[in-house]
């Protein structure tokens, strides 16, 4: 392993640690501020129609939106650094880039895809809520749509990304 | 005095009473109780029964008992509610009562609602009339103004929305759903002259931009108000 | 909704709100497209320095990536204000963290812009 590859992996570790720390920060402050997210309520909520359960779904969407936003930004910082290597020397860039096709990195990329998809789709949902003056019930249904699309997109994308690991 | 239900039918509270857990401030204080139930019974009735028959030291607030004063806000099974308006679950499942989230706890179920009132005060929550206003003000009951205001008018400032928000309770700067709802009501009031100050406040860094679309406020309001809709209407102006 | 109150509320404006939404909509296309081309359409193993050279010989991709950089950092800058305000109640701490964020974002922008200028010309 070359020095710059090691540096990249160190950077990746830092980014991952930052994402985990931020997630912990968000969820711990949630527990303090409003008793925390109620997991069972969300699981029931898709079948339940009580307004409180709809709010729980929206509450989770908010936390995941914030965490995925931070995750993409943390990754972006690292990505700008490693693409910046190309301007320094294409050979250095290739060294780091060799790491990208390892199975571990591919798994990270699937996580990135999930974060990007959810954040983008949920963000568009929030825009629709404002433009169309949408109430809690409709917002919950939109969230269902976002969830389905995110899951489908992540599954399809992950299949493509992880394919070379299983069928080289 | 209520009658104890002597039925062994499935889904009723057990004959030896409803299981109630109350979050206490003092680590040595008793938290588990079995309360004899009657029908209909509210969470406030449960608290009064605990105080009367089990532990007189339990601390909680109430006043009117009919959902008008906004004093008895507590968390029941994780949800912020008014104790006097919340019936005991029909199926006999245990009830966990805790103080409202997002406020400093004074003792047991009593919280310090100062954060709520600080934000409430910031929107100038009363009509500021013009010096030379014609008396009396004539506003038709079916005017567009009344139609815009009436759905948002019954706020009793109980703090349940603030507690369910998820943002307001943690930040000491977000105005919160109740204050924003009141701001919308007054912005629409034609007698009021402080409109621009309120609009500047709600479009500033502590106003509608801090709402993250959780809808906790509207789903929890015991008076059926919709602060989330008020916030959307304030945002619509952009 | 009555015209009277919408007319009056119309004076409420916010640059942050507009920035987040406008950049966000653009980013949905730019970022997902970027990811699609580099990870889905082309397997990531094929995106080595020669791929980058080919990509940036086309004006379309240079503009795409430049817009992606600018929009992403604007979006983060605008959104970070809300995140910091929700988590840092102290005014001093808030200003310090926000200032730090602005420095970081500016540095990242300079890095990305320099890369594009040097490599793509």
Coordinates of C-alpha atoms in Angstrom, one line a residue:
Chain A
X1 CA 0.0 0.0 0.0
X2 CA 1.4 3.3 -1.0
X3 CA 1.5 6.4 1.2
X4 CA -1.3 8.2 -0.6
X5 CA -3.5 5.2 -0.4
X6 CA -3.0 5.0 3.3
X7 CA -3.8 8.7 3.6
X8 CA -7.0 8.1 1.7
X9 CA -8.0 5.3 3.9
X10 CA -7.2 7.4 7.0
X11 CA -9.4 10.1 5.5
X12 CA -12.2 7.6 4.9
X13 CA -12.0 6.5 8.5
X14 CA -12.2 10.1 9.7
X15 CA -15.2 10.7 7.5
X16 CA -17.0 7.6 8.7
X17 CA -16.2 8.5 12.3
X18 CA -17.6 12.0 11.8
X19 CA -20.8 10.6 10.3
X20 CA -21.3 8.2 13.2
X21 CA -20.6 11.0 15.7
X22 CA -23.1 13.3 14.0
X23 CA -25.7 10.5 14.0
X24 CA -25.2 10.0 17.7
X25 CA -25.4 13.8 18.3
X26 CA -28.7 14.0 16.5
X27 CA -30.3 11.0 18.1
X28 CA -29.1 11.9 21.6
X29 CA -30.4 15.4 21.3
X30 CA -33.7 13.9 20.0
X31 CA -34.0 11.8 23.1
X32 CA -33.5 14.9 25.3
X33 CA -35.7 17.2 23.3
X34 CA -38.8 15.2 22.7
X35 CA -38.4 11.9 24.3
X36 CA -36.7 10.5 21.2
X37 CA -38.0 8.8 18.1
X38 CA -40.5 6.1 18.9
X39 CA -39.5 3.2 16.7
X40 CA -42.5 1.0 17.3
X41 CA -44.8 3.9 16.4
X42 CA -43.2 4.2 13.0
X43 CA -43.4 0.5 12.4
X44 CA -47.1 0.6 13.2
X45 CA -47.6 3.9 11.4
X46 CA -47.8 2.7 7.9
X47 CA -50.8 0.7 8.7
X48 CA -52.1 3.0 11.5
X49 CA -53.9 6.1 10.5
X50 CA -53.6 8.1 13.8
X51 CA -52.1 11.5 13.2
X52 CA -49.6 11.0 15.9
X53 CA -48.1 8.0 14.0
X54 CA -47.9 10.1 10.9
X55 CA -45.9 12.7 12.7
X56 CA -43.6 9.9 13.8
X57 CA -42.9 9.0 10.2
X58 CA -42.1 12.6 9.5
X59 CA -39.9 12.8 12.6
X60 CA -37.8 9.9 11.3
X61 CA -37.6 11.5 7.9
X62 CA -36.3 14.6 9.4
X63 CA -33.5 12.8 11.3
X64 CA -32.5 10.7 8.4
X65 CA -32.6 13.7 6.1
X66 CA -30.2 15.6 8.4
X67 CA -27.9 12.6 8.8
X68 CA -27.7 11.8 5.1
X69 CA -27.1 15.4 4.3
X70 CA -24.1 15.5 6.7
X71 CA -22.9 12.1 5.4
X72 CA -22.9 13.3 1.8
X73 CA -21.1 16.5 2.8
X74 CA -18.4 14.6 4.7
X75 CA -17.9 12.3 1.8
X76 CA -17.8 15.3 -0.5
X77 CA -14.9 16.8 1.4
X78 CA -12.9 13.6 1.0
X79 CA -13.9 13.3 -2.6
X80 CA -12.8 16.8 -3.5
X81 CA -9.4 16.0 -1.9
X82 CA -8.9 12.8 -3.9
X83 CA -10.1 14.2 -7.2
X84 CA -7.9 17.2 -6.5
X85 CA -5.0 14.7 -6.6
X86 CA -5.6 14.4 -10.3
X87 CA -4.6 18.0 -10.8
X88 CA -1.4 17.3 -8.9
X89 CA -0.5 14.1 -10.8
X90 CA -2.7 11.6 -12.6
X91 CA -0.5 8.7 -11.4
X92 CA -1.2 9.6 -7.7
X93 CA -4.9 9.8 -8.6
X94 CA -4.8 6.3 -10.1
X95 CA -3.1 4.9 -6.9
X96 CA -6.0 6.2 -4.8
X97 CA -8.5 5.2 -7.4
X98 CA -7.3 1.6 -7.3
X99 CA -8.9 1.5 -3.8
X100 CA -12.3 2.5 -5.2
X101 CA -13.0 -0.8 -6.8
X102 CA -12.3 -2.9 -3.7
X103 CA -15.3 -4.6 -2.1
X104 CA -15.2 -2.4 1.0
X105 CA -15.4 0.8 -1.0
X106 CA -18.2 -0.6 -3.2
X107 CA -20.2 -1.2 0.0
X108 CA -19.5 2.5 1.0
X109 CA -20.7 3.5 -2.4
X110 CA -24.0 1.7 -1.9
X111 CA -24.4 3.6 1.4
X112 CA -23.6 6.9 -0.5
X113 CA -26.3 6.0 -3.1
X114 CA -28.8 5.5 -0.3
X115 CA -27.9 8.8 1.3
X116 CA -28.0 10.7 -2.0
X117 CA -31.3 9.2 -3.1
X118 CA -33.1 9.7 0.2
X119 CA -31.9 13.2 0.7
X120 CA -32.8 14.2 -2.8
X121 CA -36.2 12.6 -2.8
X122 CA -37.1 13.8 0.7
X123 CA -35.9 17.2 -0.2
X124 CA -38.2 17.3 -3.2
X125 CA -41.0 16.1 -1.0
X126 CA -40.5 19.0 1.4
X127 CA -40.6 21.4 -1.6
X128 CA -43.9 19.8 -2.7
X129 CA -45.3 20.2 0.9
X130 CA -44.7 23.9 0.7
X131 CA -45.8 24.5 -2.8
X132 CA -48.9 22.4 -2.6
X133 CA -49.8 23.3 1.1
X134 CA -50.0 19.6 1.9
X135 CA -51.3 18.4 5.3
X136 CA -49.9 15.7 7.6
X137 CA -51.8 12.8 6.0
X138 CA -50.7 13.6 2.5
X139 CA -47.1 14.3 3.7
X140 CA -47.1 10.8 5.2
X141 CA -48.2 9.3 1.9
X142 CA -45.5 11.3 0.0
X143 CA -43.0 9.9 2.5
X144 CA -44.2 6.4 1.7
X145 CA -43.4 7.2 -2.0
X146 CA -40.0 8.5 -1.1
X147 CA -39.3 5.4 1.0
X148 CA -40.3 3.1 -1.8
X149 CA -38.3 5.0 -4.5
X150 CA -35.2 5.2 -2.3
X151 CA -35.4 1.5 -1.5
X152 CA -35.9 0.5 -5.1
X153 CA -33.2 2.9 -6.4
X154 CA -30.7 1.8 -3.7
X155 CA -31.4 -1.9 -4.4
X156 CA -31.0 -1.5 -8.2
X157 CA -27.9 0.6 -7.9
X158 CA -26.3 -1.6 -5.3
X159 CA -26.9 -4.6 -7.5
X160 CA -25.0 -2.9 -10.3
X161 CA -22.2 -1.7 -8.1
X162 CA -21.7 -4.9 -6.2
X163 CA -22.0 -7.1 -9.3
X164 CA -18.3 -7.3 -10.1
X165 CA -17.6 -8.5 -6.6
X166 CA -19.7 -11.6 -7.1
X167 CA -19.1 -12.2 -10.8
X168 CA -15.7 -10.9 -11.8
Chain B
X1 CA -66.3 8.1 44.1
X2 CA -65.9 5.8 41.1
X3 CA -67.0 2.2 40.9
X4 CA -64.4 -0.5 40.3
X5 CA -65.2 -2.4 37.2
X6 CA -65.6 -6.1 38.1
X7 CA -65.3 -7.7 34.8
X8 CA -62.9 -10.4 33.6
X9 CA -63.6 -9.7 30.0
X10 CA -60.5 -9.6 27.8
X11 CA -59.1 -6.1 27.2
X12 CA -60.4 -4.5 30.4
X13 CA -58.0 -3.3 33.1
X14 CA -57.3 -6.1 35.6
X15 CA -59.5 -6.2 38.7
X16 CA -56.6 -5.1 40.8
X17 CA -56.3 -1.9 38.9
X18 CA -54.5 -0.2 36.1
X19 CA -50.7 -0.3 36.1
X20 CA -49.4 3.2 36.2
X21 CA -45.8 4.3 36.1
X22 CA -45.0 7.9 36.9
X23 CA -41.6 9.5 36.3
X24 CA -40.4 11.0 39.6
X25 CA -37.6 13.5 40.3
X26 CA -36.4 12.0 43.6
X27 CA -34.6 8.7 42.9
X28 CA -36.1 7.2 46.1
X29 CA -39.7 8.0 45.3
X30 CA -42.2 5.4 44.4
X31 CA -42.9 5.2 40.6
X32 CA -45.2 2.2 40.2
X33 CA -48.9 2.2 41.2
X34 CA -52.0 0.2 40.7
X35 CA -55.0 2.4 40.3
X36 CA -58.7 1.4 40.6
X37 CA -60.4 2.5 37.4
X38 CA -63.9 3.8 36.6
X39 CA -65.4 4.8 33.3
X40 CA -64.9 7.2 31.9
X41 CA -61.5 8.0 33.4
X42 CA -58.9 10.5 32.3
X43 CA -55.2 10.6 33.0
X44 CA -55.9 13.5 35.3
X45 CA -58.3 11.3 37.3
X46 CA -55.5 8.7 37.5
X47 CA -53.0 11.3 38.9
X48 CA -55.6 12.5 41.4
X49 CA -56.3 9.0 42.5
X50 CA -52.6 8.3 43.0
X51 CA -52.2 11.4 45.0
X52 CA -55.3 10.7 47.1
X53 CA -54.8 7.0 47.8
X54 CA -51.2 6.1 47.2
X55 CA -48.6 8.8 47.4
X56 CA -49.6 12.4 48.4
X57 CA -46.1 13.7 47.5
X58 CA -46.6 13.3 43.8
X59 CA -46.2 16.6 41.9
X60 CA -48.4 17.6 38.9
X61 CA -50.3 20.7 37.7
X62 CA -53.9 21.0 36.8
X63 CA -56.6 23.6 37.0
X64 CA -59.8 23.7 35.1
X65 CA -60.1 20.0 34.2
X66 CA -61.9 20.8 31.0
X67 CA -59.2 21.6 28.5
X68 CA -59.5 25.4 28.7
X69 CA -56.6 26.5 30.8
X70 CA -53.7 24.6 29.3
X71 CA -52.1 23.7 32.6
X72 CA -52.0 19.9 32.8
X73 CA -49.7 19.1 30.0
X74 CA -47.8 15.7 30.5
X75 CA -46.4 12.9 28.4
X76 CA -48.5 9.8 28.3
X77 CA -46.8 6.7 26.8
X78 CA -44.4 9.1 25.0
X79 CA -47.0 11.5 23.6
X80 CA -47.5 15.0 24.9
X81 CA -51.1 15.5 25.8
X82 CA -53.4 17.4 28.2
X83 CA -54.0 15.0 31.1
X84 CA -57.6 16.1 31.6
X85 CA -58.5 15.4 27.9
X86 CA -56.7 12.0 27.6
X87 CA -58.8 9.0 28.4
X88 CA -57.2 5.9 30.0
X89 CA -56.6 3.3 27.3
X90 CA -59.6 1.0 26.9
X91 CA -57.7 -2.2 26.6
X92 CA -56.1 -1.9 30.1
X93 CA -52.5 -1.6 28.8
X94 CA -50.1 0.1 31.3
X95 CA -49.9 3.8 31.3
X96 CA -46.5 5.6 31.6
X97 CA -46.7 9.3 32.6
X98 CA -43.7 11.5 32.3
X99 CA -43.2 15.3 32.3
X100 CA -43.4 17.1 28.9
X101 CA -40.3 16.9 26.9
X102 CA -38.3 19.9 25.9
X103 CA -38.8 21.8 29.2
X104 CA -36.6 21.8 32.4
X105 CA -38.2 19.6 35.0
X106 CA -39.1 21.3 38.3
X107 CA -40.3 18.3 40.2
X108 CA -41.9 15.0 39.1
X109 CA -44.4 16.0 36.4
X110 CA -44.1 19.7 36.9
X111 CA -42.0 21.5 34.2
X112 CA -40.8 25.0 33.9
X113 CA -42.6 26.5 30.9
X114 CA -40.5 29.6 30.7
X115 CA -38.9 28.7 27.3
X116 CA -42.4 28.5 25.8
X117 CA -43.4 31.9 27.2
X118 CA -40.1 33.5 26.2
X119 CA -40.9 32.6 22.6
X120 CA -44.5 33.5 22.9
X121 CA -43.6 37.0 24.1
X122 CA -41.3 37.6 21.1
X123 CA -44.1 37.7 18.5
X124 CA -45.9 40.6 20.4
X125 CA -48.9 38.2 21.0
X126 CA -51.6 40.9 21.2
X127 CA -53.2 43.4 19.0
X128 CA -51.3 46.7 18.7
X129 CA -54.1 49.1 17.6
X130 CA -53.5 52.3 15.7
X131 CA -53.6 55.5 17.8
X132 CA -56.5 56.9 15.8
X133 CA -58.4 53.7 15.3
X134 CA -62.2 54.1 14.8
X135 CA -64.0 52.6 17.8
X136 CA -65.5 50.1 17.8
X137 CA -63.7 48.1 15.1
X138 CA -66.2 46.6 12.7
X139 CA -65.1 43.3 11.2
X140 CA -67.8 41.1 9.7
X141 CA -68.0 37.5 10.9
X142 CA -67.9 36.2 7.4
X143 CA -65.1 38.4 6.2
X144 CA -62.0 36.9 4.6
X145 CA -60.0 38.0 7.7
X146 CA -62.3 36.1 10.1
X147 CA -62.2 33.0 7.8
X148 CA -58.4 33.1 7.9
X149 CA -58.1 33.6 11.6
X150 CA -60.9 31.4 13.1
X151 CA -59.3 28.0 12.6
X152 CA -56.2 29.1 14.5
X153 CA -57.8 31.1 17.3
X154 CA -58.4 28.7 20.1
X155 CA -54.9 28.3 21.4
X156 CA -54.7 27.8 25.2
X157 CA -50.9 28.0 25.3
X158 CA -50.6 24.6 26.8
X159 CA -47.2 24.0 25.3
X160 CA -48.0 20.5 24.0
X161 CA -47.1 21.5 20.5
X162 CA -43.8 23.1 21.6
X163 CA -43.1 19.8 23.5
X164 CA -43.9 17.6 20.5
X165 CA -42.0 19.8 18.0
X166 CA -38.6 18.2 18.2
X167 CA -36.8 21.5 17.4
X168 CA -38.5 24.0 19.7
X169 CA -37.8 22.1 22.9
X170 CA -34.0 21.9 22.3
X171 CA -33.2 25.2 20.7
X172 CA -33.6 28.4 22.8
X173 CA -34.1 30.4 19.7
X174 CA -36.8 28.8 17.5
X175 CA -40.1 30.7 18.0
X176 CA -42.0 27.4 17.9
X177 CA -45.4 26.4 16.6
X178 CA -47.6 28.2 19.1
X179 CA -45.9 31.6 18.7
X180 CA -45.9 31.2 14.9
X181 CA -49.5 30.3 14.9
X182 CA -50.3 33.4 17.0
X183 CA -48.2 35.5 14.7
X184 CA -50.3 34.4 11.7
X185 CA -53.5 35.2 13.6
X186 CA -52.3 38.7 14.4
X187 CA -50.7 39.4 11.0
X188 CA -54.2 38.7 9.5
X189 CA -55.9 41.0 12.0
X190 CA -56.8 44.3 10.3
X191 CA -56.9 46.2 13.6
X192 CA -53.2 45.4 14.2
X193 CA -50.3 47.7 13.3
X194 CA -47.3 45.6 14.3
X195 CA -47.6 43.4 11.1
X196 CA -44.2 44.3 9.7
X197 CA -42.3 43.6 12.9
X198 CA -43.9 40.2 13.2
X199 CA -43.3 39.3 9.5
X200 CA -39.6 40.3 9.9
X201 CA -39.4 38.2 12.9
X202 CA -41.0 35.1 11.4
X203 CA -39.0 35.3 8.2
X204 CA -35.7 35.7 10.2
X205 CA -33.4 33.0 11.4
X206 CA -35.6 32.1 14.3
X207 CA -38.8 31.8 12.4
X208 CA -40.4 29.6 9.8
X209 CA -37.0 28.5 8.4
X210 CA -36.4 26.5 11.6
X211 CA -39.5 24.4 11.0
X212 CA -38.5 21.0 9.7
X213 CA -41.9 19.6 8.7
X214 CA -42.2 17.2 11.5
X215 CA -46.0 17.9 12.0
X216 CA -45.6 16.9 15.6
X217 CA -47.3 20.1 16.6
X218 CA -50.5 19.6 14.6
X219 CA -50.8 16.0 15.5
X220 CA -50.6 16.7 19.2
X221 CA -52.6 19.9 19.6
X222 CA -55.4 19.1 22.1
X223 CA -57.6 21.9 20.7
X224 CA -57.4 20.6 17.1
X225 CA -55.4 23.5 15.8
X226 CA -52.9 23.1 12.9
X227 CA -49.8 25.1 13.6
X228 CA -48.0 23.3 10.8
X229 CA -50.6 24.8 8.4
X230 CA -50.1 28.3 9.9
X231 CA -46.3 27.9 9.4
X232 CA -46.9 26.9 5.8
X233 CA -49.1 29.9 5.2
X234 CA -46.4 32.2 6.7
X235 CA -43.9 30.6 4.4
X236 CA -46.1 30.9 1.4
X237 CA -45.5 34.6 1.4
X238 CA -42.2 34.0 -0.2
Chain C
X1 CA -57.3 31.2 0.8
X2 CA -58.3 34.9 1.0
X3 CA -56.3 37.3 -1.1
X4 CA -56.0 39.8 1.7
X5 CA -53.7 37.8 4.0
X6 CA -51.6 36.3 1.2
X7 CA -51.0 39.9 -0.1
X8 CA -49.9 41.0 3.3
X9 CA -47.7 37.9 4.1
X10 CA -46.0 38.2 0.8
X11 CA -43.5 40.6 2.2
X12 CA -41.8 37.8 4.2
X13 CA -38.7 36.7 2.3
X14 CA -35.7 34.6 3.0
X15 CA -32.6 34.1 1.1
X16 CA -31.7 30.9 2.9
X17 CA -35.0 29.3 2.0
X18 CA -34.7 30.1 -1.6
X19 CA -31.0 29.1 -1.8
X20 CA -31.7 25.7 -0.3
X21 CA -34.6 25.0 -2.5
X22 CA -33.1 26.3 -5.7
X23 CA -29.7 24.6 -5.3
X24 CA -31.4 21.5 -4.0
X25 CA -33.6 21.0 -7.1
X26 CA -30.6 21.5 -9.4
X27 CA -28.5 19.2 -7.2
X28 CA -31.0 16.4 -7.4
X29 CA -30.3 16.3 -11.2
X30 CA -26.6 17.1 -11.1
X31 CA -25.6 14.9 -8.2
X32 CA -27.7 11.8 -9.1
X33 CA -26.5 12.2 -12.7
X34 CA -22.9 12.4 -11.7
X35 CA -23.3 9.4 -9.5
X36 CA -25.1 7.5 -12.3
X37 CA -22.3 8.2 -14.8
X38 CA -19.4 7.4 -12.5
X39 CA -20.9 4.4 -10.7
X40 CA -23.7 2.9 -12.6
X41 CA -23.2 3.5 -16.3
X42 CA -19.5 3.0 -16.0
X43 CA -18.2 0.5 -13.4
X44 CA -16.2 2.4 -10.8
X45 CA -13.1 0.5 -11.7
X46 CA -13.1 2.0 -15.1
X47 CA -13.1 5.6 -13.8
X48 CA -9.3 6.0 -13.6
X49 CA -7.3 9.1 -14.7
X50 CA -7.8 8.4 -18.4
X51 CA -11.6 8.4 -17.8
X52 CA -11.2 11.7 -16.0
X53 CA -9.2 13.1 -18.9
X54 CA -11.8 12.1 -21.4
X55 CA -14.6 13.3 -19.3
X56 CA -13.1 16.7 -18.8
X57 CA -12.2 17.1 -22.5
X58 CA -15.9 17.7 -23.0
X59 CA -17.2 21.1 -22.1
X60 CA -20.5 19.6 -21.0
X61 CA -19.0 17.6 -18.2
X62 CA -16.7 20.4 -17.1
X63 CA -19.7 22.8 -16.8
X64 CA -21.7 20.0 -15.1
X65 CA -19.0 19.3 -12.5
X66 CA -18.4 23.0 -11.9
X67 CA -22.1 23.6 -11.3
X68 CA -22.2 20.6 -9.1
X69 CA -19.4 21.9 -7.0
X70 CA -20.9 25.4 -6.7
X71 CA -24.4 24.3 -6.0
X72 CA -23.4 21.6 -3.5
X73 CA -21.3 24.1 -1.4
X74 CA -24.0 26.8 -1.5
X75 CA -26.6 24.2 -0.4
X76 CA -24.4 23.0 2.4
X77 CA -23.6 26.5 3.5
X78 CA -27.3 27.5 3.6
X79 CA -28.4 24.3 5.3
X80 CA -25.6 24.3 7.9
X81 CA -27.0 27.4 9.5
X82 CA -30.2 25.6 10.5
X83 CA -28.2 22.5 11.7
X84 CA -25.9 24.6 13.8
X85 CA -28.7 26.7 15.3
X86 CA -30.6 23.6 16.3
X87 CA -27.6 22.0 18.1
X88 CA -25.6 24.9 19.5
X89 CA -27.7 27.0 21.8
X90 CA -24.9 29.3 22.9
X91 CA -24.5 32.3 20.7
X92 CA -20.7 32.3 21.0
X93 CA -20.4 28.7 20.1
X94 CA -22.8 29.1 17.2
X95 CA -20.8 32.0 15.7
X96 CA -17.6 30.0 16.1
X97 CA -18.9 26.9 14.5
X98 CA -20.6 28.8 11.7
X99 CA -17.4 30.7 11.0
X100 CA -15.4 27.5 10.9
X101 CA -18.0 26.0 8.5
X102 CA -17.7 29.0 6.2
X103 CA -13.9 28.7 6.2
X104 CA -14.1 25.0 5.4
X105 CA -16.6 25.5 2.6
X106 CA -14.6 28.3 1.1
X107 CA -11.5 26.1 1.2
X108 CA -13.3 23.2 -0.5
X109 CA -14.6 25.5 -3.2
X110 CA -11.1 26.8 -3.9
X111 CA -9.8 23.2 -4.0
X112 CA -12.5 22.1 -6.4
X113 CA -12.2 25.1 -8.6
X114 CA -8.5 24.9 -8.8
X115 CA -8.7 21.2 -9.8
X116 CA -11.1 22.0 -12.6
X117 CA -9.1 24.9 -13.8
X118 CA -5.8 23.1 -13.8
X119 CA -7.0 19.8 -15.1
X120 CA -9.6 20.9 -17.5
X121 CA -8.2 24.2 -18.6

